Structures are given as structure tokens and as C-alpha cells.
């Protein structure tokens, strides 16, 4: 049994019922992404300069490029899903809103899955070769 | 309503005729930039997937990424990323209650626009050399 009144339990949570949780999550993830942005651009820029597929695979077997890309893409697309939610809530209603939330989530997680699968496969191919 | 003397008063602004201040425009563009940069991230994810898979998928993904179309998508996303980066940093200050004065917000808007172009050109120069 919780010894709080219903009012006390609801204060500060607002219409979302989750208070400032979403905003704070966006703040924390944006700080992390801001710190990672220069590294991510340097890594992808370096990779795009490499002429052969073998060079690109070898480059991403190194821990630094692989980890930077994995974190940036995962956190970036999660930031995208949660950030888009605000846009969806602003512009869409009812069924369209629900469909959009589901659609953006599927798309975002698909991009994360593709990236992590690709990186994992590159690591495994490298492990087999040595 | 017949002729009513409304006096020499200013008309109340209507949303459709209200000229958005620069800070409002840069705030809306920040939202658009967050969406737009995903085009570049999607292309890079596809490129990585192609590299991992090899074969025909790699040929196609690499051709697309290194084509002029791919270059434009990546360059546009690079600008959108830097814009979102700078506007996001401004949001930290907004959240802390700083920089909300009209003139300050106008100045930071100009700084975001100029800064995003400069950082994109800088990224391009570093990429080329």
C-alpha cells in the first residue's frame, strides 16, 4: 500500500504521465551525440576515402571506428525516434498518430539493426580470417 | 458590421500574416534538420551493410554512395548534422533560462546559420585534403 494521496502521486507528471522524463532523456542523449559528432564524421570520412572494400572492412575491424559508429548510430536513431515523437504529437492525431509512432519506431530500429549487423559481420569475418 | 471606426490602432497579428522572427525560423529548421540528416545516416547504414555482405549489394551500395547523388545526400546531411548540433547546444542554454531575450536569440540564430555553413565547409575541406 502506498501512503500517498492520488493528487500527490500525480503532481508533476503532467498530461504525458511521465513528467520531464522524455525531455531529460533527449537532453542526456543530445549531449552524448554532440560529443560523438566530430568523431563520427572523422570515422565515416576516413572510411569513404578508402578505395577498396577490403580496406573498408579492415578499417572497421579496428575498435575505435567500430565503437564510434555503433554508439552514434544506435543512440542517434533512438534520439530520432523519441524526437520525432514530439513532431508527430504536434502534427498528427488519432490513428494517423499511432501509425506514425509505430512506423518511425520500426524504421529507426531497422537502421540500428542493419548497422550493428553489418559491424558484427565485419568483426566475425575478420576473426575467421586470423 | 457597418462602418465602424476602429481608431488608429494596430491590428492584432494573425498567424498567417505574422512574420516569424529569425529565432522561430531557426527553431523550426532544427526540427527539419533532425529529420533530413537521417537520409545520410540511412545511406551510410546501407553502405556498411553492403560492405559486410559483399557481392552485388556492395557494388550497388558503393556505386550509390560514391555517386554525385550520394555525395549531395551526405553533404546535405553533414550540414543538417552540424546545424542540429549547434541548435541543440543553444537548447541547453534555453533550458537553463539563458539567451531567451529577443535580441540574443536573433544573434544566436545568425551564429547557428553561419556556424553550420562554416563547419560543413571545414568538414568538406578536411575530407578532401
PDB file of C-alpha atoms in Angstrom:
ATOM      1  CA  UNK A   1       0.000   0.000   0.000  1.00  0.00           C
ATOM      2  CA  UNK A   2       1.300   3.411  -0.975  1.00  0.00           C
ATOM      3  CA  UNK A   3       0.784   6.044   1.668  1.00  0.00           C
ATOM      4  CA  UNK A   4       0.280   8.916  -0.827  1.00  0.00           C
ATOM      5  CA  UNK A   5      -2.888  10.632  -1.929  1.00  0.00           C
ATOM      6  CA  UNK A   6      -3.853  10.301  -5.633  1.00  0.00           C
ATOM      7  CA  UNK A   7      -3.089  14.002  -6.024  1.00  0.00           C
ATOM      8  CA  UNK A   8       0.396  13.650  -4.575  1.00  0.00           C
ATOM      9  CA  UNK A   9       1.091  10.740  -6.946  1.00  0.00           C
ATOM     10  CA  UNK A  10       0.023  12.782  -9.990  1.00  0.00           C
ATOM     11  CA  UNK A  11       1.656  16.150  -9.260  1.00  0.00           C
ATOM     12  CA  UNK A  12       4.497  16.983 -11.660  1.00  0.00           C
ATOM     13  CA  UNK A  13       3.667  14.239 -14.137  1.00  0.00           C
ATOM     14  CA  UNK A  14       1.512  16.367 -16.473  1.00  0.00           C
ATOM     15  CA  UNK A  15      -0.524  15.191 -19.458  1.00  0.00           C
ATOM     16  CA  UNK A  16       2.206  12.759 -20.542  1.00  0.00           C
ATOM     17  CA  UNK A  17       2.035  10.950 -17.166  1.00  0.00           C
ATOM     18  CA  UNK A  18       5.833  10.691 -17.316  1.00  0.00           C
ATOM     19  CA  UNK A  19       6.785  14.212 -16.225  1.00  0.00           C
ATOM     20  CA  UNK A  20      10.070  15.504 -17.646  1.00  0.00           C
ATOM     21  CA  UNK A  21      11.468  12.023 -18.333  1.00  0.00           C
ATOM     22  CA  UNK A  22      11.331  12.409 -22.125  1.00  0.00           C
ATOM     23  CA  UNK A  23      12.870  15.859 -22.134  1.00  0.00           C
ATOM     24  CA  UNK A  24      15.660  14.784 -19.800  1.00  0.00           C
ATOM     25  CA  UNK A  25      16.396  11.690 -21.922  1.00  0.00           C
ATOM     26  CA  UNK A  26      16.671  13.912 -25.025  1.00  0.00           C
ATOM     27  CA  UNK A  27      18.997  16.279 -23.141  1.00  0.00           C
ATOM     28  CA  UNK A  28      21.328  13.490 -21.996  1.00  0.00           C
ATOM     29  CA  UNK A  29      21.393  11.759 -25.405  1.00  0.00           C
ATOM     30  CA  UNK A  30      21.961  15.045 -27.238  1.00  0.00           C
ATOM     31  CA  UNK A  31      24.964  15.798 -25.019  1.00  0.00           C
ATOM     32  CA  UNK A  32      26.420  12.362 -25.805  1.00  0.00           C
ATOM     33  CA  UNK A  33      25.707  12.741 -29.530  1.00  0.00           C
ATOM     34  CA  UNK A  34      27.239  16.235 -29.594  1.00  0.00           C
ATOM     35  CA  UNK A  35      30.457  14.838 -28.083  1.00  0.00           C
ATOM     36  CA  UNK A  36      30.469  11.964 -30.614  1.00  0.00           C
ATOM     37  CA  UNK A  37      29.654  14.057 -33.716  1.00  0.00           C
ATOM     38  CA  UNK A  38      33.233  15.103 -34.653  1.00  0.00           C
ATOM     39  CA  UNK A  39      34.494  11.519 -34.140  1.00  0.00           C
ATOM     40  CA  UNK A  40      31.664  10.037 -36.203  1.00  0.00           C
ATOM     41  CA  UNK A  41      32.281  12.428 -39.112  1.00  0.00           C
ATOM     42  CA  UNK A  42      36.029  11.743 -38.997  1.00  0.00           C
ATOM     43  CA  UNK A  43      35.491   7.966 -38.989  1.00  0.00           C
ATOM     44  CA  UNK A  44      32.950   7.952 -41.845  1.00  0.00           C
ATOM     45  CA  UNK A  45      35.019  10.491 -43.796  1.00  0.00           C
ATOM     46  CA  UNK A  46      38.091   8.287 -43.424  1.00  0.00           C
ATOM     47  CA  UNK A  47      36.144   5.170 -44.451  1.00  0.00           C
ATOM     48  CA  UNK A  48      34.684   6.884 -47.531  1.00  0.00           C
ATOM     49  CA  UNK A  49      38.212   7.789 -48.658  1.00  0.00           C
ATOM     50  CA  UNK A  50      39.259   4.128 -48.778  1.00  0.00           C
ATOM     51  CA  UNK A  51      39.134   2.820 -52.355  1.00  0.00           C
ATOM     52  CA  UNK A  52      38.696  -0.951 -51.888  1.00  0.00           C
ATOM     53  CA  UNK A  53      36.113  -2.952 -49.959  1.00  0.00           C
ATOM     54  CA  UNK A  54      38.906  -4.915 -48.231  1.00  0.00           C
ATOM     55  CA  UNK A  55      40.396  -1.659 -46.872  1.00  0.00           C
ATOM     56  CA  UNK A  56      36.993  -0.573 -45.533  1.00  0.00           C
ATOM     57  CA  UNK A  57      36.431  -3.952 -43.840  1.00  0.00           C
ATOM     58  CA  UNK A  58      39.896  -3.818 -42.265  1.00  0.00           C
ATOM     59  CA  UNK A  59      39.282  -0.243 -41.081  1.00  0.00           C
ATOM     60  CA  UNK A  60      36.070  -1.227 -39.282  1.00  0.00           C
ATOM     61  CA  UNK A  61      37.718  -4.175 -37.549  1.00  0.00           C
ATOM     62  CA  UNK A  62      39.616  -1.579 -35.514  1.00  0.00           C
ATOM     63  CA  UNK A  63      37.825  -0.929 -32.189  1.00  0.00           C
ATOM     64  CA  UNK A  64      37.668   2.873 -32.387  1.00  0.00           C
ATOM     65  CA  UNK A  65      35.817   3.234 -35.739  1.00  0.00           C
ATOM     66  CA  UNK A  66      33.518   0.294 -34.975  1.00  0.00           C
ATOM     67  CA  UNK A  67      32.571   1.525 -31.489  1.00  0.00           C
ATOM     68  CA  UNK A  68      32.084   5.171 -32.560  1.00  0.00           C
ATOM     69  CA  UNK A  69      29.784   4.156 -35.438  1.00  0.00           C
ATOM     70  CA  UNK A  70      27.893   1.604 -33.301  1.00  0.00           C
ATOM     71  CA  UNK A  71      27.197   4.082 -30.480  1.00  0.00           C
ATOM     72  CA  UNK A  72      26.465   7.055 -32.732  1.00  0.00           C
ATOM     73  CA  UNK A  73      24.036   5.155 -34.959  1.00  0.00           C
ATOM     74  CA  UNK A  74      22.267   3.399 -32.059  1.00  0.00           C
ATOM     75  CA  UNK A  75      21.924   6.453 -29.841  1.00  0.00           C
ATOM     76  CA  UNK A  76      21.317   8.720 -32.869  1.00  0.00           C
ATOM     77  CA  UNK A  77      18.387   6.678 -34.172  1.00  0.00           C
ATOM     78  CA  UNK A  78      16.921   6.331 -30.648  1.00  0.00           C
ATOM     79  CA  UNK A  79      17.190  10.127 -30.371  1.00  0.00           C
ATOM     80  CA  UNK A  80      15.486  10.314 -33.778  1.00  0.00           C
ATOM     81  CA  UNK A  81      12.602   8.027 -32.711  1.00  0.00           C
ATOM     82  CA  UNK A  82      11.982   9.917 -29.478  1.00  0.00           C
ATOM     83  CA  UNK A  83      12.492  13.338 -31.090  1.00  0.00           C
ATOM     84  CA  UNK A  84      10.126  12.517 -33.951  1.00  0.00           C
ATOM     85  CA  UNK A  85       7.509  11.577 -31.356  1.00  0.00           C
ATOM     86  CA  UNK A  86       7.258  15.264 -30.402  1.00  0.00           C
ATOM     87  CA  UNK A  87       6.810  16.234 -34.049  1.00  0.00           C
ATOM     88  CA  UNK A  88       4.182  13.513 -34.557  1.00  0.00           C
ATOM     89  CA  UNK A  89       2.293  14.670 -31.443  1.00  0.00           C
ATOM     90  CA  UNK A  90       2.302  18.214 -32.841  1.00  0.00           C
ATOM     91  CA  UNK A  91       1.055  17.444 -36.342  1.00  0.00           C
ATOM     92  CA  UNK A  92      -0.969  14.219 -36.260  1.00  0.00           C
ATOM     93  CA  UNK A  93      -3.978  12.926 -34.346  1.00  0.00           C
ATOM     94  CA  UNK A  94      -5.774   9.685 -33.590  1.00  0.00           C
ATOM     95  CA  UNK A  95      -4.968   6.704 -35.835  1.00  0.00           C
ATOM     96  CA  UNK A  96      -2.508   8.647 -38.011  1.00  0.00           C
ATOM     97  CA  UNK A  97      -0.529   9.496 -34.870  1.00  0.00           C
ATOM     98  CA  UNK A  98      -0.414   5.869 -33.732  1.00  0.00           C
ATOM     99  CA  UNK A  99       0.598   4.636 -37.191  1.00  0.00           C
ATOM    100  CA  UNK A 100       3.330   7.294 -37.395  1.00  0.00           C
ATOM    101  CA  UNK A 101       4.744   6.434 -33.948  1.00  0.00           C
ATOM    102  CA  UNK A 102       4.891   2.745 -34.881  1.00  0.00           C
ATOM    103  CA  UNK A 103       6.308   3.498 -38.328  1.00  0.00           C
ATOM    104  CA  UNK A 104       9.086   5.782 -37.039  1.00  0.00           C
ATOM    105  CA  UNK A 105       9.991   3.219 -34.354  1.00  0.00           C
ATOM    106  CA  UNK A 106      10.241   0.380 -36.863  1.00  0.00           C
ATOM    107  CA  UNK A 107      12.305   2.488 -39.253  1.00  0.00           C
ATOM    108  CA  UNK A 108      14.661   3.725 -36.527  1.00  0.00           C
ATOM    109  CA  UNK A 109      15.284   0.289 -35.036  1.00  0.00           C
ATOM    110  CA  UNK A 110      15.725  -1.192 -38.525  1.00  0.00           C
ATOM    111  CA  UNK A 111      18.554   1.255 -39.245  1.00  0.00           C
ATOM    112  CA  UNK A 112      20.131   0.350 -35.863  1.00  0.00           C
ATOM    113  CA  UNK A 113      19.791  -3.365 -36.631  1.00  0.00           C
ATOM    114  CA  UNK A 114      21.307  -3.011 -40.137  1.00  0.00           C
ATOM    115  CA  UNK A 115      24.280  -1.059 -38.784  1.00  0.00           C
ATOM    116  CA  UNK A 116      25.007  -3.383 -35.853  1.00  0.00           C
ATOM    117  CA  UNK A 117      24.555  -6.477 -38.029  1.00  0.00           C
ATOM    118  CA  UNK A 118      26.962  -5.064 -40.622  1.00  0.00           C
ATOM    119  CA  UNK A 119      29.570  -4.178 -37.976  1.00  0.00           C
ATOM    120  CA  UNK A 120      29.214  -7.547 -36.224  1.00  0.00           C
ATOM    121  CA  UNK A 121      29.564  -9.403 -39.512  1.00  0.00           C
ATOM    122  CA  UNK A 122      32.715  -7.463 -40.361  1.00  0.00           C
ATOM    123  CA  UNK A 123      34.219  -8.374 -36.946  1.00  0.00           C
ATOM    124  CA  UNK A 124      33.293 -12.041 -37.376  1.00  0.00           C
ATOM    125  CA  UNK A 125      34.751 -12.214 -40.894  1.00  0.00           C
ATOM    126  CA  UNK A 126      37.959 -10.695 -39.516  1.00  0.00           C
ATOM    127  CA  UNK A 127      38.057 -13.165 -36.599  1.00  0.00           C
ATOM    128  CA  UNK A 128      37.697 -16.047 -39.054  1.00  0.00           C
ATOM    129  CA  UNK A 129      40.490 -14.738 -41.267  1.00  0.00           C
ATOM    130  CA  UNK A 130      43.120 -14.527 -38.491  1.00  0.00           C
TER     131      UNK A 130
ATOM    132  CA  UNK B   1     -20.975  45.036 -39.458  1.00  0.00           C
ATOM    133  CA  UNK B   2     -21.309  48.525 -40.869  1.00  0.00           C
ATOM    134  CA  UNK B   3     -18.539  51.062 -40.939  1.00  0.00           C
ATOM    135  CA  UNK B   4     -17.049  51.007 -37.522  1.00  0.00           C
ATOM    136  CA  UNK B   5     -14.453  53.485 -36.554  1.00  0.00           C
ATOM    137  CA  UNK B   6     -11.701  51.225 -35.327  1.00  0.00           C
ATOM    138  CA  UNK B   7      -9.483  54.156 -34.494  1.00  0.00           C
ATOM    139  CA  UNK B   8      -5.810  54.330 -35.266  1.00  0.00           C
ATOM    140  CA  UNK B   9      -4.942  51.118 -33.532  1.00  0.00           C
ATOM    141  CA  UNK B  10      -2.584  48.375 -34.657  1.00  0.00           C
ATOM    142  CA  UNK B  11      -4.313  45.252 -35.991  1.00  0.00           C
ATOM    143  CA  UNK B  12      -3.826  42.134 -33.948  1.00  0.00           C
ATOM    144  CA  UNK B  13      -1.331  39.822 -35.621  1.00  0.00           C
ATOM    145  CA  UNK B  14      -2.763  36.773 -37.336  1.00  0.00           C
ATOM    146  CA  UNK B  15      -0.687  33.611 -37.675  1.00  0.00           C
ATOM    147  CA  UNK B  16      -0.821  33.721 -41.477  1.00  0.00           C
ATOM    148  CA  UNK B  17       0.373  37.305 -41.761  1.00  0.00           C
ATOM    149  CA  UNK B  18       2.643  37.281 -38.731  1.00  0.00           C
ATOM    150  CA  UNK B  19       6.263  37.420 -39.815  1.00  0.00           C
ATOM    151  CA  UNK B  20       8.107  34.749 -37.861  1.00  0.00           C
ATOM    152  CA  UNK B  21      11.193  36.061 -36.075  1.00  0.00           C
ATOM    153  CA  UNK B  22      14.521  34.533 -37.086  1.00  0.00           C
ATOM    154  CA  UNK B  23      14.710  32.586 -33.808  1.00  0.00           C
ATOM    155  CA  UNK B  24      11.391  30.890 -34.655  1.00  0.00           C
ATOM    156  CA  UNK B  25      12.561  30.010 -38.168  1.00  0.00           C
ATOM    157  CA  UNK B  26      15.866  28.557 -36.912  1.00  0.00           C
ATOM    158  CA  UNK B  27      13.922  26.551 -34.326  1.00  0.00           C
ATOM    159  CA  UNK B  28      11.633  25.051 -36.995  1.00  0.00           C
ATOM    160  CA  UNK B  29      14.604  24.344 -39.272  1.00  0.00           C
ATOM    161  CA  UNK B  30      16.244  22.485 -36.364  1.00  0.00           C
ATOM    162  CA  UNK B  31      13.340  20.047 -36.367  1.00  0.00           C
ATOM    163  CA  UNK B  32      13.549  19.660 -40.148  1.00  0.00           C
ATOM    164  CA  UNK B  33      17.331  19.191 -39.986  1.00  0.00           C
ATOM    165  CA  UNK B  34      16.925  16.374 -37.458  1.00  0.00           C
ATOM    166  CA  UNK B  35      14.651  14.580 -39.918  1.00  0.00           C
ATOM    167  CA  UNK B  36      16.717  15.385 -43.012  1.00  0.00           C
ATOM    168  CA  UNK B  37      20.045  14.070 -41.712  1.00  0.00           C
ATOM    169  CA  UNK B  38      18.528  10.594 -41.399  1.00  0.00           C
ATOM    170  CA  UNK B  39      18.787  10.351 -45.217  1.00  0.00           C
ATOM    171  CA  UNK B  40      22.569  10.418 -44.857  1.00  0.00           C
ATOM    172  CA  UNK B  41      22.600   8.004 -41.906  1.00  0.00           C
ATOM    173  CA  UNK B  42      20.389   5.607 -43.868  1.00  0.00           C
ATOM    174  CA  UNK B  43      22.768   5.776 -46.851  1.00  0.00           C
ATOM    175  CA  UNK B  44      25.784   5.118 -44.580  1.00  0.00           C
ATOM    176  CA  UNK B  45      23.990   2.202 -42.879  1.00  0.00           C
ATOM    177  CA  UNK B  46      23.186   0.763 -46.317  1.00  0.00           C
ATOM    178  CA  UNK B  47      26.806   1.275 -47.393  1.00  0.00           C
ATOM    179  CA  UNK B  48      28.096  -0.565 -44.282  1.00  0.00           C
ATOM    180  CA  UNK B  49      25.593  -3.370 -44.826  1.00  0.00           C
ATOM    181  CA  UNK B  50      26.763  -3.641 -48.440  1.00  0.00           C
ATOM    182  CA  UNK B  51      30.403  -3.750 -47.316  1.00  0.00           C
ATOM    183  CA  UNK B  52      29.614  -6.554 -44.870  1.00  0.00           C
ATOM    184  CA  UNK B  53      27.556  -8.523 -47.420  1.00  0.00           C
ATOM    185  CA  UNK B  54      29.770  -8.063 -50.483  1.00  0.00           C
ATOM    186  CA  UNK B  55      28.787  -9.216 -53.970  1.00  0.00           C
ATOM    187  CA  UNK B  56      26.124  -7.368 -55.925  1.00  0.00           C
ATOM    188  CA  UNK B  57      24.826  -5.491 -52.896  1.00  0.00           C
ATOM    189  CA  UNK B  58      28.274  -3.982 -52.281  1.00  0.00           C
ATOM    190  CA  UNK B  59      28.668  -2.936 -55.931  1.00  0.00           C
ATOM    191  CA  UNK B  60      25.325  -1.210 -55.853  1.00  0.00           C
ATOM    192  CA  UNK B  61      25.699   0.367 -52.388  1.00  0.00           C
ATOM    193  CA  UNK B  62      29.212   1.628 -53.129  1.00  0.00           C
ATOM    194  CA  UNK B  63      28.199   2.982 -56.523  1.00  0.00           C
ATOM    195  CA  UNK B  64      25.209   4.820 -54.981  1.00  0.00           C
ATOM    196  CA  UNK B  65      27.207   6.213 -52.035  1.00  0.00           C
ATOM    197  CA  UNK B  66      30.073   7.477 -54.207  1.00  0.00           C
ATOM    198  CA  UNK B  67      27.830   8.849 -56.971  1.00  0.00           C
ATOM    199  CA  UNK B  68      27.074  12.569 -57.229  1.00  0.00           C
ATOM    200  CA  UNK B  69      23.650  11.773 -55.750  1.00  0.00           C
ATOM    201  CA  UNK B  70      25.258  10.085 -52.748  1.00  0.00           C
ATOM    202  CA  UNK B  71      27.673  12.978 -52.381  1.00  0.00           C
ATOM    203  CA  UNK B  72      24.814  15.507 -52.304  1.00  0.00           C
ATOM    204  CA  UNK B  73      22.871  13.430 -49.750  1.00  0.00           C
ATOM    205  CA  UNK B  74      25.929  13.084 -47.498  1.00  0.00           C
ATOM    206  CA  UNK B  75      26.905  16.758 -47.864  1.00  0.00           C
ATOM    207  CA  UNK B  76      23.330  17.859 -47.098  1.00  0.00           C
ATOM    208  CA  UNK B  77      23.178  15.528 -44.105  1.00  0.00           C
ATOM    209  CA  UNK B  78      26.544  16.806 -42.909  1.00  0.00           C
ATOM    210  CA  UNK B  79      25.167  20.355 -42.935  1.00  0.00           C
ATOM    211  CA  UNK B  80      21.948  19.187 -41.208  1.00  0.00           C
ATOM    212  CA  UNK B  81      24.036  17.398 -38.551  1.00  0.00           C
ATOM    213  CA  UNK B  82      26.131  20.497 -37.819  1.00  0.00           C
ATOM    214  CA  UNK B  83      23.015  22.671 -37.774  1.00  0.00           C
ATOM    215  CA  UNK B  84      21.253  20.287 -35.363  1.00  0.00           C
ATOM    216  CA  UNK B  85      24.481  20.162 -33.308  1.00  0.00           C
ATOM    217  CA  UNK B  86      24.641  23.959 -32.919  1.00  0.00           C
ATOM    218  CA  UNK B  87      20.893  24.477 -32.419  1.00  0.00           C
ATOM    219  CA  UNK B  88      20.935  21.641 -29.877  1.00  0.00           C
ATOM    220  CA  UNK B  89      23.704  23.364 -27.922  1.00  0.00           C
ATOM    221  CA  UNK B  90      21.608  26.545 -27.951  1.00  0.00           C
ATOM    222  CA  UNK B  91      18.789  24.467 -26.474  1.00  0.00           C
ATOM    223  CA  UNK B  92      20.984  23.634 -23.454  1.00  0.00           C
ATOM    224  CA  UNK B  93      21.200  27.376 -22.795  1.00  0.00           C
ATOM    225  CA  UNK B  94      17.459  27.873 -23.432  1.00  0.00           C
ATOM    226  CA  UNK B  95      16.712  25.077 -20.934  1.00  0.00           C
ATOM    227  CA  UNK B  96      18.920  26.793 -18.367  1.00  0.00           C
ATOM    228  CA  UNK B  97      16.941  30.010 -18.928  1.00  0.00           C
ATOM    229  CA  UNK B  98      19.766  31.775 -20.781  1.00  0.00           C
ATOM    230  CA  UNK B  99      19.653  33.532 -24.150  1.00  0.00           C
ATOM    231  CA  UNK B 100      15.887  33.923 -24.276  1.00  0.00           C
ATOM    232  CA  UNK B 101      15.980  37.695 -24.859  1.00  0.00           C
ATOM    233  CA  UNK B 102      14.738  38.635 -28.352  1.00  0.00           C
ATOM    234  CA  UNK B 103      17.973  40.282 -29.458  1.00  0.00           C
ATOM    235  CA  UNK B 104      20.168  37.489 -28.020  1.00  0.00           C
ATOM    236  CA  UNK B 105      18.018  34.818 -29.709  1.00  0.00           C
ATOM    237  CA  UNK B 106      18.338  36.687 -33.035  1.00  0.00           C
ATOM    238  CA  UNK B 107      22.120  36.829 -32.680  1.00  0.00           C
ATOM    239  CA  UNK B 108      22.430  33.140 -31.776  1.00  0.00           C
ATOM    240  CA  UNK B 109      20.201  32.326 -34.785  1.00  0.00           C
ATOM    241  CA  UNK B 110      22.649  34.100 -37.088  1.00  0.00           C
ATOM    242  CA  UNK B 111      25.528  32.304 -35.321  1.00  0.00           C
ATOM    243  CA  UNK B 112      23.847  28.917 -35.895  1.00  0.00           C
ATOM    244  CA  UNK B 113      23.271  29.588 -39.613  1.00  0.00           C
ATOM    245  CA  UNK B 114      26.792  30.901 -40.188  1.00  0.00           C
ATOM    246  CA  UNK B 115      28.397  28.286 -37.934  1.00  0.00           C
ATOM    247  CA  UNK B 116      26.665  25.358 -39.637  1.00  0.00           C
ATOM    248  CA  UNK B 117      27.862  26.535 -43.082  1.00  0.00           C
ATOM    249  CA  UNK B 118      31.417  27.103 -41.795  1.00  0.00           C
ATOM    250  CA  UNK B 119      31.583  23.691 -40.060  1.00  0.00           C
ATOM    251  CA  UNK B 120      30.217  21.960 -43.195  1.00  0.00           C
ATOM    252  CA  UNK B 121      32.820  23.639 -45.417  1.00  0.00           C
ATOM    253  CA  UNK B 122      35.501  22.783 -42.841  1.00  0.00           C
ATOM    254  CA  UNK B 123      34.371  19.132 -42.859  1.00  0.00           C
ATOM    255  CA  UNK B 124      34.477  19.120 -46.673  1.00  0.00           C
ATOM    256  CA  UNK B 125      37.981  20.639 -46.725  1.00  0.00           C
ATOM    257  CA  UNK B 126      39.265  18.096 -44.161  1.00  0.00           C
ATOM    258  CA  UNK B 127      37.625  15.341 -46.233  1.00  0.00           C
ATOM    259  CA  UNK B 128      39.292  16.489 -49.453  1.00  0.00           C
ATOM    260  CA  UNK B 129      42.833  17.074 -48.137  1.00  0.00           C
TER     261      UNK B 129
END
